């Protein structure tokens, strides 16, 4: 890749309270790519995403996104630069309807005057949500809530969407539907960073993959190459 | 004393008027706790400051309606400054830090008022237009108390519309459940907290003004009110707005009714009510589990 990277992470270290989780990682994502991070539980995959979003207690190193240095920037400002994050636990707000949850994604953005139009577009992309817009979000199934979390993160038209374990606890039919959506998003020019336990599925749609272990990036290769390399998959990804 | 139906109804209405003031205080305290998880021990002091600002403005202008507009603005501004420069640096350090800070701030406010206005207290008369009584079918009733109930109902309606129908209200509802998700959706949570603290303290200040003609004005007036406000939020459920409204009215009515039968037990009655509610519903009438955890 010769083009300027959309996201460049250099020597990033991060802490939760006093525990030093990230040990100085490098990561690069180019516009239009799907990149996935794989590794065992506790390898630091979620922490990597949280650090990029600005949710850690302390971080050191450098994170550049679309020409901006992020490290000192508040999370809400990172969102307005075009960075979206879908939590592993989804964080659908209980007590609000599906529509209200989606609106939260647009409410503070420059797109909010086009709210109605955006909701229509989202309803088209996510037919499962369309018929449930006025339903209380917390009463939906896990898979539908995951779709809602993704829809909410996409509402303000981000450049890079980070998805943390999107397939976890979701029935297979919906997982397939979701990964088809990811491929469609890529075709539409979106960039995705994916953390996923379902390694084969993730590698099958990704362009490149990073392998993490104990807070460091230990390997980095084209996804197609890793897909064939059973040895490395077993070494770093078997639970 | 002869008990008649009309006397009971009259006392019930007096209870609702008293309850209206409790509601304003309780809603403010509950908003601040529910969203910021700040146990605001200065809430009674803001109420007291509201009454003194009213005394000052009335002295200068002689206009009660000017007080009605300016008091919440002035006390709300004091609340904004408090949140921005005193409370905000303490977020993320646990409940006890802002609690101790506001506890100390209450003393500072009370002593400042003592230094400026003196310790003797002030009189605040009912505005002329609202003096006198009107017959509502069950005997004469003070106009000022009808005004209290009406004003409180109007304010609550406005607050409800704000929370249910506006963009900012949606952020407030979401923020009471999950502030973290707001941050990653581009919302500047600090500004929302600032606004909420301002609204909460403005309501406390307004309650101080409205209570002034009924209870008089003195530097210590915030003390018992703070306790009453906590009792109301505990009965209603910590952080629940509906709870604060129902509990505020309930406490007002219970106090008024106890006053009718056993005046010396009136103060005790609200604690008895609280104990009763907590036995039946440990989280309060409308409380959610786990808010403190």
Short mmCIF file of C-alpha atoms in Angstrom, two decimals, chain B residues 6-138:
data_model
loop_
_atom_site.label_atom_id
_atom_site.label_comp_id
_atom_site.label_asym_id
_atom_site.label_seq_id
_atom_site.Cartn_x
_atom_site.Cartn_y
_atom_site.Cartn_z
CA UNK B 6 -64.17 20.58 54.05
CA UNK B 7 -61.44 20.93 56.66
CA UNK B 8 -59.85 17.68 55.49
CA UNK B 9 -59.98 18.78 51.86
CA UNK B 10 -58.51 22.14 52.80
CA UNK B 11 -55.66 20.48 54.66
CA UNK B 12 -55.10 18.13 51.76
CA UNK B 13 -54.69 21.11 49.48
CA UNK B 14 -52.32 22.78 51.92
CA UNK B 15 -50.33 19.56 51.81
CA UNK B 16 -50.19 19.66 48.01
CA UNK B 17 -48.95 23.27 48.10
CA UNK B 18 -46.25 22.35 50.60
CA UNK B 19 -45.53 19.27 48.53
CA UNK B 20 -45.02 21.45 45.43
CA UNK B 21 -42.05 23.10 47.09
CA UNK B 22 -40.74 19.69 48.16
CA UNK B 23 -41.13 18.46 44.58
CA UNK B 24 -39.01 21.30 43.17
CA UNK B 25 -36.25 20.59 45.69
CA UNK B 26 -36.49 16.82 45.31
CA UNK B 27 -36.50 16.89 41.49
CA UNK B 28 -33.36 19.05 41.47
CA UNK B 29 -31.55 16.78 43.90
CA UNK B 30 -32.70 13.69 42.03
CA UNK B 31 -31.63 15.03 38.61
CA UNK B 32 -28.16 15.76 39.91
CA UNK B 33 -27.84 12.40 41.61
CA UNK B 34 -29.42 10.37 38.81
CA UNK B 35 -27.14 11.75 36.10
CA UNK B 36 -23.97 12.92 37.79
CA UNK B 37 -24.10 10.51 40.78
CA UNK B 38 -23.25 13.53 42.89
CA UNK B 39 -24.89 13.50 46.32
CA UNK B 40 -25.32 17.24 46.55
CA UNK B 41 -25.10 18.25 50.21
CA UNK B 42 -25.15 21.91 49.18
CA UNK B 43 -28.69 21.57 47.82
CA UNK B 44 -30.25 23.08 50.95
CA UNK B 45 -27.73 25.92 50.85
CA UNK B 46 -28.69 26.72 47.23
CA UNK B 47 -32.33 26.82 48.41
CA UNK B 48 -31.35 29.26 51.16
CA UNK B 49 -29.30 31.38 48.73
CA UNK B 50 -32.38 31.51 46.48
CA UNK B 51 -34.42 33.00 49.32
CA UNK B 52 -31.74 35.62 50.06
CA UNK B 53 -31.30 36.54 46.41
CA UNK B 54 -35.08 37.06 46.41
CA UNK B 55 -34.84 39.32 49.47
CA UNK B 56 -32.12 41.35 47.76
CA UNK B 57 -33.88 41.66 44.41
CA UNK B 58 -37.19 42.52 46.08
CA UNK B 59 -35.45 45.25 48.08
CA UNK B 60 -34.05 46.74 44.87
CA UNK B 61 -37.04 46.36 42.57
CA UNK B 62 -40.07 45.78 44.80
CA UNK B 63 -41.22 43.34 42.15
CA UNK B 64 -42.00 39.72 43.03
CA UNK B 65 -42.22 38.71 39.37
CA UNK B 66 -38.71 39.97 38.75
CA UNK B 67 -37.60 37.70 41.61
CA UNK B 68 -39.40 34.78 40.01
CA UNK B 69 -37.28 35.18 36.86
CA UNK B 70 -33.99 36.35 38.31
CA UNK B 71 -33.65 34.04 41.34
CA UNK B 72 -33.45 30.77 39.37
CA UNK B 73 -31.07 32.44 36.90
CA UNK B 74 -28.77 33.70 39.67
CA UNK B 75 -28.76 30.46 41.68
CA UNK B 76 -28.47 28.42 38.48
CA UNK B 77 -25.40 30.48 37.53
CA UNK B 78 -23.90 29.77 40.95
CA UNK B 79 -24.63 26.09 40.31
CA UNK B 80 -22.90 26.23 36.91
CA UNK B 81 -19.79 27.73 38.47
CA UNK B 82 -19.86 25.13 41.24
CA UNK B 83 -20.05 22.23 38.81
CA UNK B 84 -17.46 23.63 36.41
CA UNK B 85 -14.74 24.54 38.90
CA UNK B 86 -15.43 22.52 42.04
CA UNK B 87 -17.33 19.32 41.24
CA UNK B 88 -16.00 18.48 37.76
CA UNK B 89 -12.40 17.82 38.84
CA UNK B 90 -13.75 15.15 41.21
CA UNK B 91 -15.59 12.96 38.68
CA UNK B 92 -14.33 9.41 38.56
CA UNK B 93 -13.07 9.47 42.15
CA UNK B 94 -16.03 7.88 43.89
CA UNK B 95 -19.15 9.18 45.59
CA UNK B 96 -17.48 10.54 48.71
CA UNK B 97 -15.36 13.24 47.05
CA UNK B 98 -18.18 15.41 45.64
CA UNK B 99 -20.24 14.61 48.73
CA UNK B 100 -17.59 16.05 51.06
CA UNK B 101 -16.98 18.99 48.73
CA UNK B 102 -20.64 20.01 48.60
CA UNK B 103 -20.92 19.43 52.37
CA UNK B 104 -18.15 21.99 52.88
CA UNK B 105 -19.58 24.32 50.25
CA UNK B 106 -22.87 24.40 52.17
CA UNK B 107 -21.04 25.80 55.21
CA UNK B 108 -19.25 28.37 53.08
CA UNK B 109 -22.55 29.55 51.57
CA UNK B 110 -24.32 29.73 54.93
CA UNK B 111 -21.49 31.71 56.51
CA UNK B 112 -21.21 34.03 53.51
CA UNK B 113 -24.90 34.84 53.79
CA UNK B 114 -24.51 35.42 57.54
CA UNK B 115 -21.71 37.90 56.83
CA UNK B 116 -23.63 39.75 54.11
CA UNK B 117 -27.17 39.76 55.51
CA UNK B 118 -26.62 39.10 59.23
CA UNK B 119 -27.78 36.21 61.37
CA UNK B 120 -31.20 37.55 62.36
CA UNK B 121 -33.17 36.49 59.29
CA UNK B 122 -35.46 38.42 56.98
CA UNK B 123 -39.14 38.76 56.38
CA UNK B 124 -40.51 38.15 52.90
CA UNK B 125 -44.14 39.01 52.42
CA UNK B 126 -46.54 37.37 50.02
CA UNK B 127 -46.81 39.49 46.85
CA UNK B 128 -49.88 41.73 46.92
CA UNK B 129 -51.53 40.17 43.91
CA UNK B 130 -51.38 36.74 45.56
CA UNK B 131 -52.58 37.80 49.02
CA UNK B 132 -55.98 36.87 50.36
CA UNK B 133 -58.14 33.85 49.91
CA UNK B 134 -60.55 32.47 47.41
CA UNK B 135 -63.48 30.15 48.03
CA UNK B 136 -62.96 26.91 46.17
CA UNK B 137 -66.20 25.27 47.29
CA UNK B 138 -64.75 23.84 50.49
#
